[in-house]
Amino acid sequence: MPLIATPTIFKRPFFENKARAFWRLQAAGWAGYLILRGVSSISNGPSLDVIGPVIIESIVGYCITLLLSTLYGYYRTQRRLAAIILTILTLAAATLLYAILDAFSFSAIKLSSPGLNLNLVVGTIFLNFTVLAGWSALYFGINFYLIVEDQIDQLQRLENQASTAALTMLRYQLNPHFLFNTLNSISTLVLLKQTERANAMLSRLSSFLRYTLANEPTANVTLAQEVETLKLYLEIEKMRFEERLRPSFDIDIRVSKARLPSLLLQPLVENAIKYAVTPQEEGAEIAVVARLAGDKVQITVSDTGPGLHEMKPRPSLSTGVGLTNIKERLAQAYGPDHRFETRSIPGGGFGVEIEIPFQLDEPTREVA
């Protein structure tokens, strides 16, 4: 079904300057009224006696509606009931004034003895009321439309602020969690008097924090940047587990520039280290795979640990973040347009698969 284009007059840029939009609509409306009334009046033959009253009628109507716009604007600041009553009374008074001026101008041009004629006033009052009532309805309709649009914009701004705040909170949950585990490892190395290894871990930790904290917490990074972050993190963990930790990366070059929330994969790798590498003397392999599937990016983080059969499920990491944190961040970033699944690998192991839209542009902020 073809889309219906929105008329230019109802697009927001037209109303960005409300005063300018009012004057344009006022001029266009009354010019159109003058043309229609003029064409109708001269159908029996053009003459000054015919077109003169129409021109004066349009000018008077233009001036009266300017006064109405000022009064209506003032009434909008009053209470609703009072504003309605004042609007009705003002419209009635304006209609009567319009009819009197219209009748007088008609008699002055077309009659031999100009003056106010009750029959002429009554004869023109219906047309004048229709014109002013239509103008008033259009005036209030456009103002109502602008109020609704402003409220929608304000609601969207509030929703964006709430979403940004939620993403920031979720993202900052990871920093103290990661620091707790890493500093605990450094403390252990110091107690064991392995100062060189502790110093090397501190150096790697400094590089990792410099890389991650330089970016906005709600910014999206490319998959290539996320992989580099994971490698920095794994260099720190390799100081603890050495050959027991065996990571591998298989990233499709087509998705290397795809964007995703920063530090989205790090908790998954940390989860695998805790539940697969730590409890096994031989350690485990951790694989990070990314593939392009249509207009989606599929990312899998898996390990060769005990899986779910030989140990309790993995609901979260040690400080209560992890899988839950990732689910919430994905929901905030993509809404329903994502997939998050956990699975047990046959023969032992655990895997997490994420599917997100393939995006090349940063939707909110650029990273540092």
Short mmCIF file of C-alpha atoms in Angstrom, two decimals:
data_model
loop_
_atom_site.label_atom_id
_atom_site.label_comp_id
_atom_site.label_asym_id
_atom_site.label_seq_id
_atom_site.Cartn_x
_atom_site.Cartn_y
_atom_site.Cartn_z
CA MET A 1 0.00 0.00 0.00
CA PRO A 2 1.62 3.31 -1.03
CA LEU A 3 2.36 5.82 1.67
CA ILE A 4 0.43 9.09 1.66
CA ALA A 5 2.76 12.06 1.81
CA THR A 6 2.18 14.49 4.65
CA PRO A 7 1.14 17.93 3.36
CA THR A 8 3.93 20.48 3.65
CA ILE A 9 1.77 22.80 5.74
CA PHE A 10 1.55 20.19 8.52
CA LYS A 11 5.26 19.45 8.69
CA ARG A 12 6.91 20.82 11.80
CA PRO A 13 9.49 23.08 10.02
CA PHE A 14 6.59 25.19 8.71
CA PHE A 15 5.58 25.94 12.31
CA GLU A 16 9.06 26.34 13.75
CA ASN A 17 8.46 30.11 13.60
CA LYS A 18 4.84 30.32 14.71
CA ALA A 19 4.47 34.07 14.05
CA ARG A 20 5.73 33.72 10.49
CA ALA A 21 3.47 30.70 9.91
CA PHE A 22 0.44 32.65 11.18
CA TRP A 23 1.03 35.57 8.83
CA ARG A 24 1.55 33.26 5.87
CA LEU A 25 -1.65 31.33 6.60
CA GLN A 26 -3.57 34.56 7.24
CA ALA A 27 -2.47 36.08 3.95
CA ALA A 28 -3.01 32.90 1.94
CA GLY A 29 -6.42 32.24 3.48
CA TRP A 30 -7.86 35.68 2.87
CA ALA A 31 -6.30 35.92 -0.59
CA GLY A 32 -8.00 32.65 -1.44
CA TYR A 33 -11.29 33.93 -0.01
CA LEU A 34 -11.02 37.12 -2.07
CA ILE A 35 -10.37 35.15 -5.26
CA LEU A 36 -13.29 32.77 -4.68
CA ARG A 37 -15.72 35.54 -3.76
CA GLY A 38 -14.48 37.68 -6.64
CA VAL A 39 -14.89 34.92 -9.22
CA SER A 40 -18.38 34.22 -7.91
CA SER A 41 -19.39 37.90 -7.96
CA ILE A 42 -18.18 38.77 -11.47
CA SER A 43 -19.70 35.73 -13.13
CA ASN A 44 -22.50 37.97 -14.48
CA GLY A 45 -20.08 40.60 -15.73
CA PRO A 46 -17.11 42.44 -14.18
CA SER A 47 -17.69 45.90 -12.77
CA LEU A 48 -16.45 48.07 -9.89
CA ASP A 49 -19.87 47.94 -8.25
CA VAL A 50 -19.56 44.14 -8.05
CA ILE A 51 -15.91 43.66 -7.10
CA GLY A 52 -15.67 46.66 -4.73
CA PRO A 53 -17.80 45.22 -1.88
CA VAL A 54 -15.90 41.90 -2.15
CA ILE A 55 -12.53 43.62 -1.74
CA ILE A 56 -13.76 45.66 1.23
CA GLU A 57 -15.38 42.55 2.75
CA SER A 58 -12.06 40.65 2.53
CA ILE A 59 -10.07 43.53 4.03
CA VAL A 60 -12.54 43.92 6.90
CA GLY A 61 -12.51 40.17 7.52
CA TYR A 62 -8.71 40.16 7.53
CA CYS A 63 -8.61 42.93 10.15
CA ILE A 64 -11.33 41.36 12.33
CA THR A 65 -9.54 37.99 12.40
CA LEU A 66 -6.32 39.71 13.47
CA LEU A 67 -8.24 41.09 16.44
CA LEU A 68 -9.76 37.66 17.08
CA SER A 69 -6.31 36.02 17.12
CA THR A 70 -5.16 38.45 19.81
CA LEU A 71 -8.27 37.88 21.94
CA TYR A 72 -8.18 34.09 21.46
CA GLY A 73 -4.55 34.04 22.52
CA TYR A 74 -5.48 35.86 25.71
CA TYR A 75 -8.45 33.56 26.39
CA ARG A 76 -6.16 30.51 26.24
CA THR A 77 -4.54 31.74 29.46
CA GLN A 78 -7.90 31.73 31.27
CA ARG A 79 -9.76 28.86 32.85
CA ARG A 80 -11.39 26.50 30.39
CA LEU A 81 -15.05 27.34 31.10
CA ALA A 82 -14.37 31.10 31.10
CA ALA A 83 -12.35 30.77 27.89
CA ILE A 84 -15.19 28.91 26.14
CA ILE A 85 -17.78 31.50 27.18
CA LEU A 86 -15.55 34.42 26.19
CA THR A 87 -14.77 32.78 22.84
CA ILE A 88 -18.47 32.31 22.00
CA LEU A 89 -19.35 35.87 22.99
CA THR A 90 -16.40 37.28 21.06
CA LEU A 91 -17.31 35.28 17.96
CA ALA A 92 -20.90 36.54 18.16
CA ALA A 93 -19.79 40.17 18.59
CA ALA A 94 -17.26 39.84 15.74
CA THR A 95 -19.93 38.36 13.47
CA LEU A 96 -22.31 41.23 14.19
CA LEU A 97 -19.55 43.82 13.63
CA TYR A 98 -18.53 42.11 10.38
CA ALA A 99 -22.15 42.05 9.16
CA ILE A 100 -22.69 45.76 9.96
CA LEU A 101 -19.48 46.85 8.20
CA ASP A 102 -20.20 44.55 5.27
CA ALA A 103 -23.76 45.85 4.91
CA PHE A 104 -22.63 49.48 5.18
CA SER A 105 -19.92 49.08 2.52
CA PHE A 106 -22.40 47.34 0.21
CA SER A 107 -24.97 50.12 0.61
CA ALA A 108 -22.33 52.82 0.12
CA ILE A 109 -21.22 51.35 -3.19
CA LYS A 110 -24.39 49.94 -4.72
CA LEU A 111 -27.28 51.92 -3.23
CA SER A 112 -28.22 55.51 -4.06
CA SER A 113 -28.80 56.33 -0.39
CA PRO A 114 -26.07 54.65 1.68
CA GLY A 115 -26.70 53.79 5.30
CA LEU A 116 -27.36 50.90 7.66
CA ASN A 117 -30.15 48.62 6.52
CA LEU A 118 -31.41 45.93 8.89
CA ASN A 119 -32.31 43.66 6.00
CA LEU A 120 -28.77 43.89 4.61
CA VAL A 121 -27.29 43.14 8.06
CA VAL A 122 -29.51 40.09 8.50
CA GLY A 123 -28.79 38.97 4.95
CA THR A 124 -25.03 38.99 5.39
CA ILE A 125 -24.81 37.74 8.98
CA PHE A 126 -25.01 34.03 8.05
CA LEU A 127 -22.14 34.27 5.56
CA ASN A 128 -20.06 36.35 7.99
CA PHE A 129 -20.69 33.89 10.81
CA THR A 130 -19.69 30.96 8.58
CA VAL A 131 -16.45 32.67 7.58
CA LEU A 132 -15.44 33.70 11.12
CA ALA A 133 -16.53 30.39 12.64
CA GLY A 134 -14.47 28.51 10.04
CA TRP A 135 -11.48 30.76 10.66
CA SER A 136 -11.84 30.24 14.43
CA ALA A 137 -12.11 26.46 14.04
CA LEU A 138 -8.95 26.43 11.90
CA TYR A 139 -7.16 28.70 14.40
CA PHE A 140 -7.95 26.43 17.38
CA GLY A 141 -7.31 23.29 15.33
CA ILE A 142 -3.81 24.35 14.34
CA ASN A 143 -3.01 25.47 17.89
CA PHE A 144 -4.25 22.16 19.26
CA TYR A 145 -2.10 20.33 16.70
CA LEU A 146 0.97 22.32 17.77
CA ILE A 147 0.28 21.66 21.46
CA VAL A 148 -0.02 17.92 20.81
CA GLU A 149 3.19 17.94 18.76
CA ASP A 150 5.03 19.78 21.54
CA GLN A 151 3.80 17.25 24.09
CA ILE A 152 4.88 14.36 21.87
CA ASP A 153 8.33 15.91 21.45
CA GLN A 154 8.61 16.47 25.19
CA LEU A 155 7.53 12.88 25.90
CA GLN A 156 10.12 11.56 23.42
CA ARG A 157 12.81 13.69 25.06
CA LEU A 158 11.86 12.32 28.48
CA GLU A 159 11.85 8.75 27.16
CA ASN A 160 15.27 9.26 25.58
CA GLN A 161 16.60 10.73 28.82
CA ALA A 162 15.19 7.81 30.81
CA SER A 163 16.64 5.30 28.35
CA THR A 164 20.03 7.02 28.43
CA ALA A 165 20.00 7.05 32.23
CA ALA A 166 19.12 3.36 32.32
CA LEU A 167 21.87 2.48 29.84
CA THR A 168 24.38 4.54 31.81
CA MET A 169 23.43 2.80 35.04
CA LEU A 170 23.71 -0.65 33.45
CA ARG A 171 27.02 0.20 31.82
CA TYR A 172 28.52 1.58 35.02
CA GLN A 173 27.55 -1.61 36.86
CA LEU A 174 30.34 -3.36 34.98
CA ASN A 175 33.20 -1.12 36.06
CA PRO A 176 33.15 -1.75 39.83
CA HIS A 177 32.44 -5.44 39.20
CA PHE A 178 35.41 -5.87 36.89
CA LEU A 179 37.68 -3.76 39.10
CA PHE A 180 36.74 -5.82 42.15
CA ASN A 181 37.83 -9.09 40.51
CA THR A 182 40.99 -7.68 38.96
CA LEU A 183 42.18 -5.85 42.07
CA ASN A 184 41.49 -8.98 44.08
CA SER A 185 43.78 -10.91 41.72
CA ILE A 186 46.47 -8.23 41.98
CA SER A 187 46.19 -8.35 45.76
CA THR A 188 46.69 -12.10 45.67
CA LEU A 189 49.81 -11.74 43.52
CA VAL A 190 51.19 -9.15 45.91
CA LEU A 191 50.57 -11.44 48.90
CA LEU A 192 52.38 -14.21 47.01
CA LYS A 193 55.23 -11.71 46.43
CA GLN A 194 54.88 -12.03 42.67
CA THR A 195 55.48 -8.33 42.20
CA GLU A 196 56.50 -8.49 38.54
CA ARG A 197 53.27 -10.24 37.58
CA ALA A 198 51.27 -7.85 39.75
CA ASN A 199 52.97 -4.86 38.11
CA ALA A 200 52.28 -6.30 34.64
CA MET A 201 48.63 -6.84 35.53
CA LEU A 202 48.35 -3.26 36.82
CA SER A 203 49.83 -2.00 33.56
CA ARG A 204 47.33 -3.99 31.51
CA LEU A 205 44.50 -2.87 33.79
CA SER A 206 45.52 0.75 33.21
CA SER A 207 45.39 0.23 29.44
CA PHE A 208 42.01 -1.46 29.65
CA LEU A 209 40.48 1.28 31.80
CA ARG A 210 41.96 4.03 29.61
CA TYR A 211 40.36 2.38 26.60
CA THR A 212 36.93 1.79 28.13
CA LEU A 213 36.45 4.82 30.39
CA ALA A 214 37.35 7.25 27.62
CA ASN A 215 34.08 6.42 25.86
CA GLU A 216 30.57 7.56 26.69
CA PRO A 217 28.77 4.88 28.72
CA THR A 218 25.84 4.88 26.29
CA ALA A 219 27.93 5.08 23.11
CA ASN A 220 28.08 2.28 20.58
CA VAL A 221 31.42 0.90 19.43
CA THR A 222 32.32 -1.17 16.41
CA LEU A 223 32.63 -4.91 16.79
CA ALA A 224 36.34 -4.57 16.00
CA GLN A 225 36.74 -2.14 18.93
CA GLU A 226 34.80 -4.49 21.20
CA VAL A 227 37.10 -7.37 20.22
CA GLU A 228 40.17 -5.24 20.98
CA THR A 229 38.66 -4.49 24.39
CA LEU A 230 38.14 -8.21 25.00
CA LYS A 231 41.76 -8.91 24.06
CA LEU A 232 42.95 -6.29 26.56
CA TYR A 233 40.76 -7.88 29.21
CA LEU A 234 41.98 -11.41 28.36
CA GLU A 235 45.59 -10.26 28.63
CA ILE A 236 44.83 -9.36 32.24
CA GLU A 237 43.16 -12.72 32.90
CA LYS A 238 46.01 -14.61 31.20
CA MET A 239 48.25 -13.31 33.98
CA ARG A 240 46.08 -15.32 36.38
CA PHE A 241 45.32 -18.49 34.41
CA GLU A 242 48.22 -18.66 31.92
CA GLU A 243 47.73 -21.73 29.65
CA ARG A 244 44.49 -22.72 31.33
CA LEU A 245 42.78 -19.86 29.51
CA ARG A 246 42.68 -20.48 25.76
CA PRO A 247 40.70 -17.78 23.90
CA SER A 248 40.00 -17.69 20.17
CA PHE A 249 38.30 -15.16 17.88
CA ASP A 250 36.55 -15.81 14.57
CA ILE A 251 35.14 -12.50 13.35
CA ASP A 252 33.62 -12.16 9.88
CA ILE A 253 35.30 -9.13 8.30
CA ARG A 254 31.90 -7.98 6.98
CA VAL A 255 30.66 -7.30 10.52
CA SER A 256 33.85 -5.78 11.91
CA LYS A 257 32.36 -2.27 11.59
CA ALA A 258 28.92 -3.23 12.92
CA ARG A 259 28.03 -1.27 16.04
CA LEU A 260 26.94 -2.58 19.42
CA PRO A 261 26.84 -1.26 23.02
CA SER A 262 30.31 -0.95 24.52
CA LEU A 263 31.48 -3.73 26.85
CA LEU A 264 28.52 -5.90 25.85
CA LEU A 265 30.61 -9.06 25.39
CA GLN A 266 33.08 -8.64 28.24
CA PRO A 267 30.67 -9.98 30.93
CA LEU A 268 30.05 -13.09 28.78
CA VAL A 269 33.76 -13.80 28.57
CA GLU A 270 34.13 -13.14 32.30
CA ASN A 271 31.22 -15.49 32.94
CA ALA A 272 32.96 -18.20 30.91
CA ILE A 273 36.19 -17.69 32.85
CA LYS A 274 34.42 -18.06 36.17
CA TYR A 275 32.33 -21.12 35.31
CA ALA A 276 34.53 -22.90 32.75
CA VAL A 277 38.19 -21.99 33.32
CA THR A 278 38.31 -21.55 37.11
CA PRO A 279 36.73 -24.86 38.26
CA GLN A 280 38.73 -27.08 35.87
CA GLU A 281 42.37 -27.92 36.38
CA GLU A 282 42.94 -28.12 32.63
CA GLY A 283 41.09 -24.87 32.07
CA ALA A 284 38.89 -24.33 29.03
CA GLU A 285 38.68 -22.80 25.60
CA ILE A 286 36.61 -19.64 25.08
CA ALA A 287 35.50 -18.88 21.54
CA VAL A 288 34.04 -15.61 20.27
CA VAL A 289 32.40 -15.95 16.85
CA ALA A 290 30.62 -13.23 14.85
CA ARG A 291 28.76 -13.78 11.59
CA LEU A 292 26.52 -11.81 9.24
CA ALA A 293 23.05 -13.35 8.86
CA GLY A 294 20.99 -11.27 6.44
CA ASP A 295 20.50 -7.89 8.08
CA LYS A 296 21.48 -9.26 11.50
CA VAL A 297 24.77 -9.80 13.31
CA GLN A 298 25.04 -13.10 15.17
CA ILE A 299 27.59 -13.18 17.99
CA THR A 300 28.34 -16.36 19.95
CA VAL A 301 30.47 -16.67 23.08
CA SER A 302 31.02 -20.30 24.04
CA ASP A 303 33.31 -22.33 26.29
CA THR A 304 34.38 -25.97 26.79
CA GLY A 305 33.57 -26.01 30.50
CA PRO A 306 31.22 -28.32 32.42
CA GLY A 307 28.13 -26.67 30.95
CA LEU A 308 24.81 -26.83 32.75
CA HIS A 309 24.72 -30.57 33.43
CA GLU A 310 27.50 -30.93 35.93
CA MET A 311 27.02 -27.68 37.78
CA LYS A 312 24.31 -25.21 38.78
CA PRO A 313 22.93 -22.82 36.15
CA ARG A 314 24.68 -19.53 35.48
CA PRO A 315 22.13 -16.86 36.26
CA SER A 316 24.60 -14.06 36.80
CA LEU A 317 28.12 -13.11 37.74
CA SER A 318 29.51 -12.86 41.23
CA THR A 319 28.22 -9.38 41.99
CA GLY A 320 24.73 -9.83 40.57
CA VAL A 321 25.39 -8.50 37.06
CA GLY A 322 26.21 -10.38 33.89
CA LEU A 323 23.53 -12.10 31.86
CA THR A 324 20.76 -10.02 33.41
CA ASN A 325 22.72 -6.85 32.73
CA ILE A 326 23.25 -7.80 29.09
CA LYS A 327 19.57 -8.64 28.58
CA GLU A 328 18.53 -5.28 29.96
CA ARG A 329 21.08 -3.39 27.88
CA LEU A 330 19.93 -5.17 24.72
CA ALA A 331 16.31 -4.38 25.54
CA GLN A 332 17.16 -0.71 26.10
CA ALA A 333 19.25 -0.45 22.92
CA TYR A 334 17.16 -2.50 20.47
CA GLY A 335 13.74 -3.08 22.00
CA PRO A 336 12.22 -6.30 20.59
CA ASP A 337 14.57 -6.23 17.58
CA HIS A 338 17.16 -8.59 19.10
CA ARG A 339 17.63 -12.16 20.28
CA PHE A 340 19.44 -13.50 23.34
CA GLU A 341 19.73 -17.25 23.91
CA THR A 342 21.76 -19.50 26.19
CA ARG A 343 22.40 -23.14 25.41
CA SER A 344 24.28 -26.15 26.66
CA ILE A 345 26.78 -27.53 24.16
CA PRO A 346 26.68 -31.32 23.56
CA GLY A 347 29.74 -32.98 25.04
CA GLY A 348 30.24 -30.22 27.60
CA GLY A 349 30.26 -26.50 27.42
CA PHE A 350 28.03 -23.48 27.53
CA GLY A 351 27.20 -20.88 24.91
CA VAL A 352 25.42 -17.56 24.60
CA GLU A 353 24.13 -16.34 21.24
CA ILE A 354 23.19 -12.74 20.58
CA GLU A 355 21.51 -11.47 17.43
CA ILE A 356 21.29 -7.72 16.87
CA PRO A 357 20.54 -5.46 13.86
CA PHE A 358 23.44 -4.78 11.51
CA GLN A 359 24.11 -1.07 12.06
CA LEU A 360 27.06 0.89 10.73
CA ASP A 361 26.14 4.32 12.08
CA GLU A 362 26.23 5.46 15.69
CA PRO A 363 22.55 6.17 16.59
CA THR A 364 23.34 8.43 19.55
CA ARG A 365 26.91 9.41 20.43
CA GLU A 366 30.27 8.81 18.87
CA VAL A 367 32.87 7.10 20.99
CA ALA A 368 36.17 8.73 21.83
#
